[in-house]
Short mmCIF file of C-alpha atoms in Angstrom, two decimals:
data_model
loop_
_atom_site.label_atom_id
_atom_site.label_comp_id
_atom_site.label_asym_id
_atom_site.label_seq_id
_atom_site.Cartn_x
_atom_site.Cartn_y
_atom_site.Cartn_z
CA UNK A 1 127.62 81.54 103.84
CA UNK A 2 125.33 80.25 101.43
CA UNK A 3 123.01 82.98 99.24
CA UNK A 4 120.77 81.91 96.58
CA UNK A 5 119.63 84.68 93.92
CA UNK A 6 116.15 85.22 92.03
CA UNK A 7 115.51 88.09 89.57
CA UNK A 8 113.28 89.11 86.87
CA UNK A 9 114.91 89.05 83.22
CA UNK A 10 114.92 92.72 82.81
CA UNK A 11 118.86 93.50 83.91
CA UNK A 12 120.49 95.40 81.01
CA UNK A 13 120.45 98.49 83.26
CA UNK A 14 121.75 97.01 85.87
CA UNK A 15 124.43 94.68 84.68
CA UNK A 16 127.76 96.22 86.34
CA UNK A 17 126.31 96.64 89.47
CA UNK A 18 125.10 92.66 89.19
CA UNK A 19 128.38 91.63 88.48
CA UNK A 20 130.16 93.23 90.79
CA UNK A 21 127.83 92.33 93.39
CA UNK A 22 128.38 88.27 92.28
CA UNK A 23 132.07 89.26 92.56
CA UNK A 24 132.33 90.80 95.66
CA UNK A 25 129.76 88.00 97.30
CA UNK A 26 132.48 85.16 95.26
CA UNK A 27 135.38 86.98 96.95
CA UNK A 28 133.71 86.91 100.65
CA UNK A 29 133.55 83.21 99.99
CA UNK A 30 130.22 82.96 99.71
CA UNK A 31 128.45 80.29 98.26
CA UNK A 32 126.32 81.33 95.15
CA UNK A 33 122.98 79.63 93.99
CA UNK A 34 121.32 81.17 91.32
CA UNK A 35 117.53 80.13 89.70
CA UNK A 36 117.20 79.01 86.19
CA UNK A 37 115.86 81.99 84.50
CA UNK A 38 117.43 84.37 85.97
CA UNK A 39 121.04 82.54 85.08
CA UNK A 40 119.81 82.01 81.59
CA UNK A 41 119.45 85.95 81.16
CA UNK A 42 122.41 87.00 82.78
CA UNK A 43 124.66 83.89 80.94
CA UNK A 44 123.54 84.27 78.31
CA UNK A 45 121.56 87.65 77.15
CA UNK A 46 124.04 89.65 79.33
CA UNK A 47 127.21 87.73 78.99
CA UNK A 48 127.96 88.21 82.88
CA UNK A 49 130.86 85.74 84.25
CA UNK A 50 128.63 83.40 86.63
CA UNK A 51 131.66 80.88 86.70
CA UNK A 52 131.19 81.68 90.26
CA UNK A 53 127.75 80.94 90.58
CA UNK A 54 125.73 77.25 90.68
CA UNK A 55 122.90 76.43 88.60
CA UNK A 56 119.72 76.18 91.20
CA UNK A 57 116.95 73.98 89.95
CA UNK A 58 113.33 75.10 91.10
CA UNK A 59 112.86 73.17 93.97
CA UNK A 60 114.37 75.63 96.57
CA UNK A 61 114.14 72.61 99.19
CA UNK A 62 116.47 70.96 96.76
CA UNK A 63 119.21 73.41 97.52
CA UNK A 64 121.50 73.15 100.43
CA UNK A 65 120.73 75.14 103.21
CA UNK A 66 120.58 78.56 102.16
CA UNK A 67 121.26 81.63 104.37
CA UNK A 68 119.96 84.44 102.76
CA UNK A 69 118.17 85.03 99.55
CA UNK A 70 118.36 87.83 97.06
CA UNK A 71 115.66 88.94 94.87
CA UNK A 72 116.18 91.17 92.56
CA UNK A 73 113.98 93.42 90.73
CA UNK A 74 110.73 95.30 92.20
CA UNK A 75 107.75 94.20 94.06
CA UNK A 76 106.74 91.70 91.79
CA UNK A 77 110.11 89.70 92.02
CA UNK A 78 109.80 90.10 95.64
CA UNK A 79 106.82 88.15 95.57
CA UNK A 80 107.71 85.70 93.30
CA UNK A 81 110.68 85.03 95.52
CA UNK A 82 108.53 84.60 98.69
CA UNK A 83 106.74 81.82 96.47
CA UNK A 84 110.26 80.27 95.30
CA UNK A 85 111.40 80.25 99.10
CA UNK A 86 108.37 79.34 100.12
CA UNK A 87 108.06 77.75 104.29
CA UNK A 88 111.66 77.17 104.50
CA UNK A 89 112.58 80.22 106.25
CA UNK A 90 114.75 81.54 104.97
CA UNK A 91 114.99 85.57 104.70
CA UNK A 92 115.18 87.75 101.83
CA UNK A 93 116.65 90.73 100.79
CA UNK A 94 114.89 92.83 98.11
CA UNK A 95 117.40 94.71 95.80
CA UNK A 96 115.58 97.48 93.86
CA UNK A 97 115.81 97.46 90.03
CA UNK A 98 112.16 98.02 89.32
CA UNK A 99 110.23 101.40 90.63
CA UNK A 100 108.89 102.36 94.12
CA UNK A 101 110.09 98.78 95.60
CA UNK A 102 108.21 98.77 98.75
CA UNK A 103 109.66 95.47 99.60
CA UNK A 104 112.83 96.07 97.86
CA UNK A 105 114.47 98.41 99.95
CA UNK A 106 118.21 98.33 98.58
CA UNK A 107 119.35 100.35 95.60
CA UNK A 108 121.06 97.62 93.38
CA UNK A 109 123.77 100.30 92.90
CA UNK A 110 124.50 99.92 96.96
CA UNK A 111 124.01 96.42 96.83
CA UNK A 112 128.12 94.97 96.15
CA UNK A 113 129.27 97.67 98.91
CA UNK A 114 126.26 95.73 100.97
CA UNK A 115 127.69 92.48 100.88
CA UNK A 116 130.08 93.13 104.10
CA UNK A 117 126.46 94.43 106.58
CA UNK A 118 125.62 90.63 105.35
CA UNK A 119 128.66 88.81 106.39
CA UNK A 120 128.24 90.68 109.96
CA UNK A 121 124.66 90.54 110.72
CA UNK A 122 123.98 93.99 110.06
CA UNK A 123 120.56 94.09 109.38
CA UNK A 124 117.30 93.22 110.74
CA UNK A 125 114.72 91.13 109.88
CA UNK A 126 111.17 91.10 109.71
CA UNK A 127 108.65 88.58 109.89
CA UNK A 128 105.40 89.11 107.84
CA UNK A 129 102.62 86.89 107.96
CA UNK A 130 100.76 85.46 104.81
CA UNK A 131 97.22 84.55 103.91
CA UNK A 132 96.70 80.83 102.67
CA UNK A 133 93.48 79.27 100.57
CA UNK A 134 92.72 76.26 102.24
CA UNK A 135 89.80 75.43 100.41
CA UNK A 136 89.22 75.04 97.39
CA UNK A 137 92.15 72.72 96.21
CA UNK A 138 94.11 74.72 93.23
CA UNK A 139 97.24 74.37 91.33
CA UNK A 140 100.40 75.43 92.51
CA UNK A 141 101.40 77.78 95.46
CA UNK A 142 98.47 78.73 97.85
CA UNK A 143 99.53 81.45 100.19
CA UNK A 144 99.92 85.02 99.60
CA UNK A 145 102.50 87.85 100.51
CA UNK A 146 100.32 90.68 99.19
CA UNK A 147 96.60 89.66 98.72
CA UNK A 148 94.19 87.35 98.00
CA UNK A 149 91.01 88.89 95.61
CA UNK A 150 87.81 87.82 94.76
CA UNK A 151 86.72 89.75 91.48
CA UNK A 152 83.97 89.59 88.28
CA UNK A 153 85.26 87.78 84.66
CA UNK A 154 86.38 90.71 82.84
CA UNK A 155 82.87 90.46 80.80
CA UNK A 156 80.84 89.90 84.03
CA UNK A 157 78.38 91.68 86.37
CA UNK A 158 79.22 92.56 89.59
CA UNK A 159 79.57 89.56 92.24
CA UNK A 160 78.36 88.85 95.52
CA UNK A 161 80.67 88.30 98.29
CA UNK A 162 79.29 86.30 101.42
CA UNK A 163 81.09 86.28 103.79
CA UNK A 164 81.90 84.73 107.29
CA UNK A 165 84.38 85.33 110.05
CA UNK A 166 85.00 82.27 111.82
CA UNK A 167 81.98 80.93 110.77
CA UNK A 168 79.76 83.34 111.66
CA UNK A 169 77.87 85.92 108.86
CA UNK A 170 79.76 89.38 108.40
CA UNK A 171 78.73 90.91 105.13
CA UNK A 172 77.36 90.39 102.08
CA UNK A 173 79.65 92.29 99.81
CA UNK A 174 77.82 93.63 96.12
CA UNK A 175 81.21 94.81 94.19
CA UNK A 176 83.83 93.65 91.20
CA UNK A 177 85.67 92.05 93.66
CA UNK A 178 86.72 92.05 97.54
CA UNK A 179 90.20 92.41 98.69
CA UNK A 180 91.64 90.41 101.36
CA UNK A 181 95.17 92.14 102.52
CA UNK A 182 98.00 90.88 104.09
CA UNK A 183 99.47 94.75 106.09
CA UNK A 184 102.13 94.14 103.65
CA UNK A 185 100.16 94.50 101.20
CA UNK A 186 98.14 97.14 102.25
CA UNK A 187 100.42 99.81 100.35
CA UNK A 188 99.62 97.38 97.39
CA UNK A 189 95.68 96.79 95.44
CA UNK A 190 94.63 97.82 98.51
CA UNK A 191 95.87 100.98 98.40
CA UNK A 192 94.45 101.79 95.41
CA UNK A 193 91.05 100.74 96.18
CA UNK A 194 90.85 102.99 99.58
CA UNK A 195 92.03 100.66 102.08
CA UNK A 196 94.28 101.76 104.92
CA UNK A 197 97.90 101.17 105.41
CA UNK A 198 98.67 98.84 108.12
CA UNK A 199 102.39 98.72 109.55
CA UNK A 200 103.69 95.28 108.19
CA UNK A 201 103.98 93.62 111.37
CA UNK A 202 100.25 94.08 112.80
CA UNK A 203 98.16 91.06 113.47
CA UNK A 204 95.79 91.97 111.19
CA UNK A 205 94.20 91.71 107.42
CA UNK A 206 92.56 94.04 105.93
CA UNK A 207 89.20 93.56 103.32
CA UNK A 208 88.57 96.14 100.80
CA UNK A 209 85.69 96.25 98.42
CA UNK A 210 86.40 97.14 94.85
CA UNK A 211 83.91 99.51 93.59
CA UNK A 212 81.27 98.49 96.15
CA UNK A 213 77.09 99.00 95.55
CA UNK A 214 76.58 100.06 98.47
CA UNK A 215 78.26 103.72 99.99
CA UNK A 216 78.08 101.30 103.63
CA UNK A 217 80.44 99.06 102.15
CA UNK A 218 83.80 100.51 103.38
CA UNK A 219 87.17 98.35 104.12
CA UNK A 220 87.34 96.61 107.59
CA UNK A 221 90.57 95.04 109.59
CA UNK A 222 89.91 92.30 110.83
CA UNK A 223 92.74 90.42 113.58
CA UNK A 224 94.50 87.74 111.53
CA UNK A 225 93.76 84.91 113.60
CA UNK A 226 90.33 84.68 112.12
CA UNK A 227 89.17 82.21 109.29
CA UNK A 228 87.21 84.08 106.54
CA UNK A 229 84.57 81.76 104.61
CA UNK A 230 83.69 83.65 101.11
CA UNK A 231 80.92 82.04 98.89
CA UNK A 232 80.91 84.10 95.42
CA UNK A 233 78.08 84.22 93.39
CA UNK A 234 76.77 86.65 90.46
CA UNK A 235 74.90 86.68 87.24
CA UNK A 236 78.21 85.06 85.56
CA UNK A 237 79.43 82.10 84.99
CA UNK A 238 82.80 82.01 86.71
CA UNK A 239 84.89 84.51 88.84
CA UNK A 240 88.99 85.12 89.42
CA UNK A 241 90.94 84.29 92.41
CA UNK A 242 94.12 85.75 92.40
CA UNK A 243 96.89 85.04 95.07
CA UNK A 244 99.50 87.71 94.43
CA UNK A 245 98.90 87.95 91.26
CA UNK A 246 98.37 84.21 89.95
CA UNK A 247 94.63 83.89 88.83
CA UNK A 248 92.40 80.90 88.47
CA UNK A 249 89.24 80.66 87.14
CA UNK A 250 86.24 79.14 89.46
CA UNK A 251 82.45 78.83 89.22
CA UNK A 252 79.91 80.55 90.71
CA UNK A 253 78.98 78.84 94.03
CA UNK A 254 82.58 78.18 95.09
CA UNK A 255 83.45 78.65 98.51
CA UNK A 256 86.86 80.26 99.37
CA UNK A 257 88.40 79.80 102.91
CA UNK A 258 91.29 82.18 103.41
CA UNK A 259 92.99 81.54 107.28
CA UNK A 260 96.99 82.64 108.00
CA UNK A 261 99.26 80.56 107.12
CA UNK A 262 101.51 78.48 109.67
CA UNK A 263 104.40 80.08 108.68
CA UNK A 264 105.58 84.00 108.36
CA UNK A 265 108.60 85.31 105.83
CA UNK A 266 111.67 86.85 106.75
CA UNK A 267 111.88 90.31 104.47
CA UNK A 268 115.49 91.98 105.30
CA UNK A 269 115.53 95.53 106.02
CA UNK A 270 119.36 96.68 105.81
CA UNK A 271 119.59 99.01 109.13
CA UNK A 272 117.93 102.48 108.79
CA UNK A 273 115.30 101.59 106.80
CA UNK A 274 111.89 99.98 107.26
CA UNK A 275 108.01 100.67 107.62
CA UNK A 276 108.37 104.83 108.53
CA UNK A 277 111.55 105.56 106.21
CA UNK A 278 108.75 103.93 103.46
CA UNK A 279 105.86 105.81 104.47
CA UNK A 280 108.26 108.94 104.03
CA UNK A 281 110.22 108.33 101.30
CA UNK A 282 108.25 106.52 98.89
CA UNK A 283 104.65 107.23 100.08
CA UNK A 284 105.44 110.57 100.46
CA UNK A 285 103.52 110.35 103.54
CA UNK A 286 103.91 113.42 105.95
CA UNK A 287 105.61 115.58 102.83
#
């Protein structure tokens, strides 16, 4: 079996449970692929053992075909490891060293006794569907996990939002900035800005004003086999587009078209846990 391994550089913590896990995964005779960074902390700022472990370069297509993937950290790392695995398929299990870890639903302290439910299939996995900018062209990865959002220059007036569904006119959103969320991330921005949750696997996405004009402005879900046309303008210059966090700067006028993307990824939800052991445990929902 061949796992490859992504993590944030904030390990200290967590460093005996890391190694054991890379031992007990070197002793199932795994195959161990590890990214740069990651490698580089845990080499060298940790002095972990990783004579176990090969050097992955970051071109994930680059690597061998890769069974599983581990990311490990919080949310964030999640995400980042979505973008790193990008359409190959391949699933990935989120091992919890940051906070709430929605998407990271494995204590790293369980994860080296975890290694054996791996080797025997004992898990499931889900398939979540991502949002992709198609238009306009930008730099580097174009889909999103989380969210896409539309907001004001930190020094700017509000923005307008028109926008279309499937080509035809929906709303004409006055706000800093319009959500547009994946259900897995609607425990995410989201969230925070009113929107519903969504169970991870509905066909749907979900747009959510962010501190709308208008009291009629209120978030919508909308089925995710729509294309949504956004043209932003406002009393600015330039607005933000941020996919999951990674922000570009665009002028006024710009048109955004946000459609799902062709492919889905595979999150790994060790058995017993999933969307209503979140809601209860970490959303405190119900309590």
């Amino acid at each position: 079996m061949r796992i490859a391994i992504y993590g944030s550089r904030r390990q200290l913590p967590y460093k005996d449970s890391i190694q054991s896990l890379l031992r007990r995964l070197s002793l199932a005779g795994a195959e161990i692929y590890m990214a740069h960074k990651l490698y580089t902390h845990l080499a060298g700022d940790l002095a972990l053992n990783l004579s176990a472990v090969t050097l992955a370069g970051s071109d994930f297509r680059s690597l061998p075909h890769i069974d599983m993937a581990l990311s490990i950290g919080g949310d964030g790392t999640f995400l980042r490891t979505a973008a790193w695995v990008a359409d190959t398929g391949t699933p990935i299990l989120g091992i919890n060293t940051g906070h709430l870890g929605y998407l990271a639903p494995l204590p790293v302290a369980d994860a080296p006794a975890f290694v054996d439910n791996i080797l025997a299939g004992n898990y499931t996995v889900e398939h979540r569907s991502l949002l992709q900018v198609t238009e306009p062209a930008t730099r580097g990865w174009h889909c999103a996990l989380n969210e896409v959002v539309l907001a004001k220059d930190d020094s700017a007036s509000l923005i307008t939002a028109e926008t279309l569904l499937d080509s035809r006119p929906l709303a004409t959103y006055k706000a800093d900035g319009l959500i547009i969320a994946t259900p897995t991330g609607s425990t995410a921005y989201n969230l925070s800005a009113g929107g519903p949750i969504i169970q991870p696997t509905a066909p749907v996405w979900v747009l959510s004003p962010i501190a709308a004009h208008s009291l009629g402005m209120r978030p919508l879900v909308v089925s995710d086999d729509t294309v949504l046309r956004i043209t932003v303008s406002g009393r600015g210059h330039t607005f933000r587009l941020t996919l999951d966090g990674r922000s570009t700067t665009l002028p006024m006028g710009t048109q955004v078209t946000v459609r799902r993307a062709p492919f889905t990824t595979g999150v790994v939800q060790p058995l017993g846990t999933g969307f209503p052991a979140v809601l209860r445990t970490k959303l405190m929902f119900n309590a």
